[in-house]
């Protein structure tokens, strides 16, 4: 509700307005179901003969299952089906006021369709494309009136997932984008506004979630099961990147990565993974082919994460300086009955009884530590609730020190995964990159900070919006991690964005 008392319901498309869905495959059916549930009459059109009628039957079957589960009243199902009409000709869409396109992902086909639609519908009709990777500006490029075309990027399955990215093409009339936004909000969805940039919000900012995990694997840091477990149990992500891409399909996920990378003129921050390319070349797409990173065939054993055997915890530790984002460990150590002495001065590390430094990853390898062979531990979303912590000992760390560090985290109730000494470890480098991508996207006008955090939570279930996460960690910490990673791997991939560098500098001044 705004000051004028108008709600999204009032500003969006009236419920009596007819919505057309063109292309009635997976997404078209889902979008049609959402528009029906919101009360609109819906027309279905598909180029393949009989496909629209099949889609209507599939939607009826889905609504029937909702009735059987008690999630929908039979009378509402009947009313919805009474408003649903498959049609055979584009001309039958003449009186629609919103036409959502969900045909194949091909620019020429989409341009042709919208050109044909434009000559059929009235000037009032809003046009929307559900493209996930094409430029909305290019899709509208062939139109007489490109101002009324917006991107409405629904996520699969559209009736279940709340997020819809409302994309303004270069020529999109702001009033058209507002109308589309209000309409999907009135449909009960969670719309976010974004500019027409490759990957929009989610498919742009999520890239490092996959890419960093694949890199840790490629560089021999850990195996997929361990990386997935660390990102789930320490990072708080619902699924790890290996299991998630097996679910999405390696072909689909890699195509998105390549498309964003190519659209951004091969920006090194978006470079795809060679290991994933090989999976795609081998036809190992994931669950749908029975194998991807994991073997999904019936009865195949699921690899388990590497988990350290029980070790003795040290009786005492010294904390030097400010532990920064690892401060949450301090009360846990004290609650576990381990004596913690505090030493003033620079540092930000725990000193084990043998003098070994145990420190939160800072984006550099433990082996490069100028103070001798140290041990790094990974970032956690919340050290209290984390079920697992990754440790990376330097190549010359004493086995007794590794055992003491392992025992320490075990005494705090965590499983421990000892991984290779890779800079930034697993959660640390992933989150630092997500924060940087999100900070950079705000600066470039891709979307507002609030919309980015909403999109990453509602669209891909992140446990915390990346900008919120960045504020908690401090931009200075994130910048330092990335600068150290950049030092270790100077390809440009890890160079912190100018926006992050500025944020870190101003953060210091604001203190
Ligand atoms: N599947 C997803 O997870 C997902 C998520 C978000 C967005 N998208 C986007 O949604 C769109 C549709 O994807 P999908 O997975 O539903 O595809 P799909 O293959 O399931 O369905 C596409 C349908 O479009 C029809 N079609 C093709 N050309 C047509 C034309 N010229 N006119 C009318 N109908 C035509 C086909 O017959 C088919 O029924 C694509 O742009 C895709 O990138 C897909």
XYZ file of C-alpha atoms and ligand atoms in Angstrom:
555
model
C 0.000 0.000 0.000
C 1.348 3.446 -0.894
C 0.542 6.880 0.489
C -2.110 7.187 -2.215
C -3.779 4.067 -0.802
C -3.201 2.179 -4.067
C -2.007 -1.408 -3.796
C -0.264 -3.596 -6.357
C -3.714 -5.086 -6.997
C -5.043 -1.675 -8.034
C -2.039 -0.721 -10.146
C -1.499 -4.084 -11.828
C -3.570 -5.699 -14.537
C -7.273 -6.006 -13.550
C -8.237 -9.607 -12.787
C -10.759 -9.560 -15.558
C -8.038 -8.880 -18.154
C -7.094 -11.816 -20.330
C -3.521 -13.090 -20.144
C -1.950 -14.963 -23.056
C 0.848 -17.468 -22.586
C 2.750 -18.231 -25.768
C 4.886 -21.358 -25.689
C 3.288 -23.907 -23.418
C 6.197 -26.091 -22.299
C 7.549 -26.278 -18.758
C 7.604 -22.555 -18.042
C 4.519 -21.587 -20.037
C 2.384 -24.083 -18.139
C 3.694 -22.856 -14.796
C 3.137 -19.188 -15.653
C -0.364 -19.947 -16.968
C -1.162 -21.715 -13.689
C -0.005 -18.662 -11.710
C -2.122 -16.263 -13.816
C -5.140 -18.570 -13.515
C -4.735 -18.790 -9.743
C -4.751 -14.994 -9.652
C -8.162 -14.995 -11.333
C -7.360 -14.065 -14.948
C -8.861 -15.661 -18.030
C -5.850 -17.326 -19.709
C -5.275 -18.271 -23.344
C -2.613 -20.784 -24.300
C -0.922 -20.745 -27.684
C 1.899 -22.957 -28.939
C 3.378 -23.315 -32.419
C 3.385 -27.117 -32.201
C -0.078 -28.382 -33.152
C -1.983 -29.873 -30.201
C 0.634 -28.691 -27.668
C -1.569 -25.937 -26.182
C -4.414 -28.397 -25.598
C -1.978 -30.854 -23.987
C -0.715 -28.042 -21.773
C -4.298 -27.263 -20.692
C -4.727 -30.934 -19.747
C -1.439 -30.926 -17.836
C -2.521 -27.812 -15.908
C -5.906 -29.441 -15.166
C -4.106 -32.533 -13.853
C -1.875 -30.382 -11.646
C -4.846 -28.479 -10.227
C -6.542 -31.865 -9.674
C -3.569 -32.970 -7.550
C -3.840 -29.771 -5.509
C -7.534 -30.535 -4.909
C -6.664 -34.109 -3.869
C -4.114 -32.732 -1.383
C -6.672 -30.318 0.029
C -4.649 -27.303 -1.143
C -7.353 -26.077 -3.547
C -11.164 -26.194 -3.379
C -12.768 -28.225 -6.155
C -15.011 -25.266 -6.998
C -11.941 -23.003 -7.434
C -10.310 -25.598 -9.666
C -13.472 -25.767 -11.799
C -13.673 -21.990 -12.019
C -9.982 -21.769 -12.997
C -10.375 -24.402 -15.712
C -13.446 -22.521 -16.986
C -11.150 -19.515 -17.571
C -8.483 -21.527 -19.414
C -8.630 -21.776 -23.185
C -6.090 -23.306 -25.566
C -6.221 -21.565 -28.956
C -4.931 -22.555 -32.390
C -4.131 -19.206 -33.919
C -2.134 -16.207 -32.776
C -5.073 -14.103 -33.983
C -7.115 -15.595 -31.126
C -4.987 -13.547 -28.710
C -6.281 -10.220 -30.076
C -8.084 -9.122 -26.880
C -5.358 -10.058 -24.377
C -3.828 -7.361 -22.184
C -0.675 -9.192 -21.188
C 1.120 -11.711 -23.390
C 3.902 -13.700 -21.721
C 6.257 -15.493 -24.080
C 7.949 -18.740 -22.992
C 9.050 -20.269 -26.303
C 12.477 -21.672 -27.085
C 15.511 -19.631 -26.045
C 16.421 -18.287 -29.466
C 16.628 -14.589 -30.282
C 15.372 -14.834 -33.873
C 12.361 -16.946 -32.873
C 11.435 -14.559 -30.046
C 11.797 -11.464 -32.250
C 9.657 -13.039 -34.935
C 6.986 -14.030 -32.444
C 6.765 -10.564 -30.876
C 6.627 -8.899 -34.298
C 3.692 -11.158 -35.180
C 2.038 -10.580 -31.791
C 2.386 -6.833 -32.119
C 0.248 -6.842 -35.230
C -2.460 -8.889 -33.464
C -2.873 -7.361 -29.988
C -4.082 -3.858 -29.110
C -1.666 -1.038 -28.291
C -2.630 -1.438 -24.625
C -1.293 -4.976 -24.397
C 1.828 -5.449 -22.298
C 4.371 -7.845 -23.811
C 6.682 -9.943 -21.619
C 9.484 -12.380 -22.342
C 10.509 -15.093 -19.917
C 13.977 -15.314 -21.426
C 16.626 -16.389 -18.944
C 19.706 -15.368 -20.886
C 18.897 -13.244 -23.933
C 18.995 -9.470 -23.923
C 15.487 -8.085 -23.396
C 16.614 -5.079 -25.431
C 17.489 -7.356 -28.354
C 14.197 -9.291 -28.073
C 12.353 -5.947 -28.322
C 14.703 -4.716 -31.046
C 12.445 -5.626 -33.960
C 9.279 -4.104 -32.487
C 7.484 -1.030 -33.733
C 6.815 -0.070 -30.082
C 9.590 -1.655 -27.999
C 8.581 0.394 -24.927
C 5.889 -2.060 -23.868
C 8.125 -5.125 -23.777
C 9.558 -6.192 -20.410
C 11.372 -9.244 -19.137
C 9.392 -11.291 -16.630
C 11.860 -13.931 -15.554
C 10.024 -16.614 -13.603
C 11.922 -19.495 -11.996
C 11.092 -23.160 -12.414
C 8.658 -24.386 -11.081
C 6.840 -21.077 -11.516
C 3.818 -21.947 -9.336
C 6.151 -22.747 -6.412
C 9.120 -20.380 -6.613
C 8.235 -16.830 -5.552
C 10.893 -14.810 -7.360
C 10.223 -12.959 -10.611
C 12.896 -10.684 -12.064
C 11.232 -7.747 -13.808
C 13.730 -6.647 -16.427
C 13.776 -3.229 -18.072
C 15.171 -3.374 -21.568
C 16.992 -0.332 -22.887
C 13.799 0.902 -24.541
C 11.290 -0.338 -21.953
C 8.861 2.346 -20.884
C 9.179 2.703 -17.054
C 5.373 2.643 -16.791
C 5.302 -0.741 -18.551
C 7.917 -2.124 -16.140
C 5.907 -0.759 -13.181
C 2.711 -2.340 -14.485
C 4.420 -5.696 -14.946
C 5.931 -5.415 -11.458
C 2.600 -4.603 -9.833
C 0.862 -7.371 -11.746
C 3.206 -10.124 -10.591
C 3.180 -8.676 -7.057
C -0.624 -8.899 -7.106
C -0.222 -12.520 -8.223
C 1.484 -13.197 -4.889
C 4.984 -13.383 -6.354
C 8.114 -11.616 -5.089
C 9.142 -9.290 -7.923
C 12.500 -7.535 -8.074
C 13.493 -4.876 -10.567
C 16.612 -5.227 -12.623
C 18.373 -3.724 -15.589
C 18.921 -5.649 -18.791
C 22.369 -7.070 -18.079
C 23.666 -10.589 -18.764
C 22.263 -13.057 -16.235
C 19.970 -10.369 -14.736
C 20.379 -10.634 -10.935
C 20.391 -14.285 -9.916
C 22.204 -15.826 -12.856
C 24.882 -13.154 -12.644
C 25.542 -13.043 -8.923
C 25.282 -16.815 -8.363
C 28.127 -17.615 -10.779
C 30.909 -17.781 -8.126
C 28.826 -20.125 -5.984
C 29.427 -22.770 -8.651
C 32.737 -21.552 -10.048
C 34.671 -21.337 -6.771
C 33.621 -24.835 -5.723
C 34.634 -26.227 -9.110
C 37.982 -24.447 -8.840
C 38.704 -25.825 -5.378
C 38.031 -29.273 -6.826
C 40.101 -28.631 -9.980
C 43.016 -27.382 -7.895
C 42.934 -30.518 -5.752
C 41.712 -28.791 -2.595
C 38.904 -31.244 -1.810
C 36.484 -33.672 -3.434
C 32.891 -32.745 -4.399
C 31.260 -34.454 -1.397
C 33.502 -32.564 1.041
C 33.056 -29.199 -0.712
C 29.272 -29.685 -0.797
C 29.228 -30.634 2.902
C 31.335 -27.601 3.891
C 29.126 -25.180 1.940
C 25.983 -26.713 3.451
C 27.060 -27.289 7.018
C 29.394 -24.323 7.428
C 28.162 -21.889 4.764
C 24.483 -22.548 5.497
C 23.569 -23.088 1.831
C 20.631 -25.422 1.264
C 22.592 -27.544 -1.252
C 26.219 -27.669 -2.315
C 27.163 -26.612 -5.858
C 27.976 -30.139 -7.055
C 24.688 -31.683 -5.943
C 22.741 -28.605 -7.051
C 24.184 -28.587 -10.579
C 23.506 -32.339 -10.835
C 19.877 -31.444 -10.093
C 19.724 -28.448 -12.466
C 21.588 -30.345 -15.205
C 25.270 -29.705 -15.995
C 24.294 -28.834 -19.582
C 21.812 -26.181 -18.418
C 24.072 -24.743 -15.692
C 27.137 -24.619 -17.924
C 25.143 -23.008 -20.751
C 24.113 -20.199 -18.372
C 27.731 -19.728 -17.223
C 29.008 -19.622 -20.807
C 26.260 -17.288 -21.935
C 26.937 -14.775 -19.149
C 30.711 -15.007 -19.721
C 30.348 -14.513 -23.480
C 27.849 -11.670 -23.057
C 30.336 -9.925 -20.750
C 33.068 -10.188 -23.400
C 34.967 -12.956 -21.587
C 35.375 -11.069 -18.327
C 37.777 -13.298 -16.294
C 35.516 -13.024 -13.245
C 32.983 -15.196 -15.084
C 35.305 -17.787 -16.686
C 33.603 -21.201 -16.924
C 35.056 -24.393 -15.440
C 37.020 -26.878 -17.516
C 35.984 -29.773 -15.267
C 32.308 -28.951 -15.816
C 32.911 -28.620 -19.585
C 34.292 -32.160 -19.618
C 31.197 -33.454 -17.815
C 28.988 -31.828 -20.434
C 31.113 -33.200 -23.273
C 30.807 -36.669 -21.745
C 27.006 -36.325 -21.537
C 27.166 -36.582 -17.727
C 24.421 -34.048 -17.086
C 23.495 -35.161 -13.582
C 20.350 -36.802 -12.269
C 18.586 -36.800 -15.617
C 21.312 -38.947 -17.233
C 22.066 -40.988 -14.097
C 25.509 -39.457 -13.621
C 27.088 -36.059 -13.202
C 29.528 -35.136 -10.464
C 27.858 -37.978 -8.565
C 26.577 -41.386 -9.608
C 22.775 -41.310 -9.348
C 22.136 -44.805 -10.650
C 19.981 -47.054 -8.479
C 21.917 -48.352 -5.465
C 25.087 -46.357 -6.202
C 26.811 -45.397 -2.923
C 26.829 -41.683 -2.170
C 30.386 -40.513 -1.460
C 30.782 -39.144 2.047
C 32.658 -35.987 2.942
C 36.115 -36.372 4.411
C 35.685 -36.092 8.156
C 38.570 -36.139 10.622
C 38.795 -38.812 13.335
C 38.303 -37.634 16.940
C 41.282 -35.754 18.362
C 42.037 -34.272 21.798
C 41.205 -30.615 22.270
C 43.924 -28.329 23.663
C 43.360 -27.245 27.262
C 44.253 -23.653 26.560
C 44.589 -21.196 23.730
C 45.710 -17.610 23.378
C 43.754 -15.144 21.282
C 45.915 -12.429 19.742
C 44.146 -9.268 18.672
C 40.704 -9.032 17.140
C 39.392 -12.234 15.552
C 37.180 -10.229 13.127
C 34.474 -12.343 11.475
C 35.577 -15.318 13.619
C 34.596 -13.522 16.860
C 31.652 -15.904 17.237
C 34.141 -18.649 18.146
C 35.238 -16.912 21.352
C 32.140 -17.652 23.484
C 31.991 -21.192 22.088
C 35.574 -21.855 23.157
C 34.871 -20.485 26.632
C 31.635 -22.488 26.931
C 33.604 -25.637 25.992
C 35.780 -25.072 29.101
C 38.961 -24.301 27.162
C 41.048 -21.601 28.827
C 41.343 -18.629 26.490
C 43.853 -15.932 27.309
C 43.751 -12.662 25.410
C 46.837 -10.965 24.120
C 46.612 -7.375 22.976
C 48.185 -6.092 19.798
C 48.019 -6.968 16.166
C 47.117 -10.466 15.141
C 43.626 -11.810 14.810
C 44.672 -15.424 15.410
C 44.467 -18.166 18.003
C 47.759 -19.535 19.236
C 47.812 -23.273 19.864
C 49.882 -24.580 22.828
C 52.841 -25.405 20.530
C 52.848 -21.841 19.181
C 51.134 -22.623 15.836
C 48.887 -19.836 14.556
C 45.306 -20.863 13.833
C 43.537 -18.154 11.857
C 40.459 -17.476 9.787
C 41.261 -17.666 6.089
C 42.334 -14.295 4.757
C 42.563 -15.312 1.110
C 46.207 -16.383 1.331
C 47.561 -19.906 1.679
C 48.687 -20.996 5.173
C 51.962 -22.200 3.642
C 52.742 -18.603 2.651
C 52.337 -17.372 6.221
C 55.459 -15.292 7.052
C 55.170 -16.272 10.747
C 55.814 -19.961 10.144
C 53.634 -22.964 9.431
C 50.109 -21.954 10.352
C 46.653 -23.461 9.992
C 43.695 -21.685 8.408
C 40.057 -22.352 9.196
C 37.132 -21.507 6.960
C 34.425 -18.886 7.284
C 31.061 -20.021 8.665
C 27.654 -18.397 8.311
C 27.294 -18.761 12.084
C 29.976 -20.520 14.100
C 27.436 -21.530 16.753
C 25.124 -23.404 14.398
C 27.744 -24.646 11.902
C 27.966 -28.433 11.881
C 31.306 -28.631 10.107
C 34.448 -26.558 9.756
C 37.158 -26.934 7.125
C 40.791 -26.632 8.163
C 43.739 -26.042 5.847
C 47.144 -26.719 7.399
C 50.240 -25.299 5.748
C 52.320 -27.923 4.001
C 54.838 -27.921 6.837
C 52.413 -27.790 9.771
C 53.198 -30.239 12.578
C 50.739 -33.185 12.693
C 50.290 -32.516 16.449
C 49.189 -28.952 15.681
C 46.689 -30.181 13.068
C 45.360 -32.679 15.626
C 45.036 -29.916 18.249
C 43.165 -27.636 15.820
C 40.905 -30.534 14.822
C 40.243 -31.414 18.477
C 39.464 -27.778 19.226
C 36.643 -27.591 16.660
C 35.422 -31.057 17.634
C 35.177 -29.861 21.240
C 32.898 -27.098 19.929
C 30.618 -29.792 18.460
C 31.783 -29.526 14.851
C 32.797 -32.141 12.341
C 36.141 -31.229 10.808
C 37.205 -31.580 7.171
C 40.920 -31.121 6.575
C 41.322 -29.733 3.045
C 44.203 -28.607 0.837
C 45.938 -25.309 1.536
C 44.036 -23.290 -1.037
C 43.817 -19.536 -0.584
C 40.412 -18.462 0.678
C 39.476 -22.103 1.403
C 35.869 -22.938 0.452
C 33.191 -20.804 2.153
C 35.519 -17.808 2.524
C 36.368 -17.433 -1.150
C 32.814 -18.218 -2.260
C 31.218 -15.650 0.027
C 33.877 -13.013 -0.702
C 33.163 -13.386 -4.418
C 29.378 -13.297 -3.915
C 29.701 -10.111 -1.864
C 31.942 -8.536 -4.495
C 29.661 -9.508 -7.383
C 26.651 -8.102 -5.535
C 28.447 -4.864 -4.544
C 29.618 -4.381 -8.119
C 26.112 -5.078 -9.482
C 24.609 -2.352 -7.256
C 27.246 0.131 -8.431
C 26.534 -0.735 -12.059
C 22.811 -0.192 -11.598
C 21.853 -3.830 -12.185
C 19.493 -3.666 -9.202
C 19.137 -2.138 -5.758
C 20.880 -3.714 -2.763
C 17.516 -4.719 -1.296
C 16.354 -6.348 -4.528
C 19.633 -8.237 -4.916
C 19.406 -9.672 -1.404
C 15.739 -10.547 -1.945
C 16.508 -12.211 -5.273
C 19.326 -14.363 -3.904
C 17.235 -15.472 -0.940
C 13.940 -16.023 -2.770
C 15.412 -17.273 -6.060
C 18.237 -19.552 -4.944
C 17.589 -19.919 -1.220
C 20.800 -18.283 -0.016
C 20.917 -18.247 3.771
C 21.699 -14.522 3.802
C 21.580 -11.857 1.110
C 25.141 -11.217 -0.145
C 25.035 -7.489 0.643
C 23.761 -8.132 4.152
C 26.495 -10.760 4.525
C 29.072 -8.285 3.257
C 28.000 -5.688 5.824
C 28.334 -8.249 8.601
C 31.781 -9.367 7.462
C 32.942 -5.841 6.739
C 33.886 -4.675 3.266
C 37.523 -4.378 4.398
C 37.719 -8.072 5.273
C 36.133 -9.070 1.957
C 38.473 -6.772 0.017
C 41.533 -8.161 1.835
C 40.498 -11.760 1.089
C 40.069 -10.916 -2.580
C 43.314 -8.957 -2.776
C 45.174 -11.931 -1.318
C 43.406 -14.288 -3.724
C 44.275 -11.930 -6.554
C 47.905 -12.014 -5.421
C 47.842 -15.815 -5.540
C 46.004 -15.954 -8.870
C 46.537 -12.703 -10.775
C 44.223 -13.400 -13.721
C 41.821 -10.605 -12.828
C 39.222 -13.057 -11.575
C 39.720 -12.067 -7.947
C 40.595 -8.389 -8.357
C 38.127 -6.672 -6.028
C 35.683 -4.402 -7.821
C 36.127 -0.661 -7.583
C 32.802 -0.494 -5.755
C 34.034 -2.883 -3.048
C 37.353 -1.050 -2.721
C 35.493 2.244 -2.266
C 33.108 0.677 0.234
C 36.024 -0.705 2.237
C 37.761 2.679 2.233
C 34.656 4.561 3.325
C 33.876 1.919 5.954
C 37.182 2.745 7.621
C 36.318 6.465 7.608
C 32.837 5.897 8.979
C 34.140 4.065 12.040
N 13.107 -24.322 -17.914
C 13.543 -23.433 -17.039
O 14.024 -23.755 -15.933
C 13.453 -21.966 -17.344
C 13.490 -21.034 -16.294
C 13.337 -19.683 -16.585
C 13.195 -19.273 -17.894
N 13.190 -20.198 -18.897
C 12.990 -19.694 -20.266
O 11.623 -19.925 -20.612
C 11.519 -20.197 -22.010
C 10.827 -21.533 -22.224
O 11.555 -22.552 -21.588
P 10.898 -23.988 -21.302
O 11.875 -24.709 -20.441
O 9.503 -23.819 -20.857
O 10.918 -24.607 -22.780
P 10.082 -25.861 -23.343
O 10.925 -26.456 -24.402
O 9.579 -26.705 -22.238
O 8.809 -25.168 -24.043
C 8.908 -24.327 -25.163
C 7.575 -24.385 -25.899
O 7.562 -23.343 -26.875
C 6.975 -23.840 -28.066
N 7.439 -22.999 -29.168
C 8.653 -23.001 -29.757
N 8.685 -22.023 -30.706
C 7.496 -21.406 -30.685
C 6.959 -20.305 -31.398
N 7.650 -19.657 -32.331
N 5.693 -19.920 -31.116
C 4.968 -20.561 -30.167
N 5.442 -21.615 -29.455
C 6.692 -22.024 -29.711
C 7.437 -25.276 -28.130
O 6.576 -26.038 -28.964
C 7.354 -25.682 -26.649
O 6.081 -26.202 -26.333
C 12.929 -20.092 -22.563
O 13.149 -18.796 -23.012
C 13.788 -20.383 -21.345
O 15.079 -19.842 -21.445
C 13.289 -21.514 -18.658
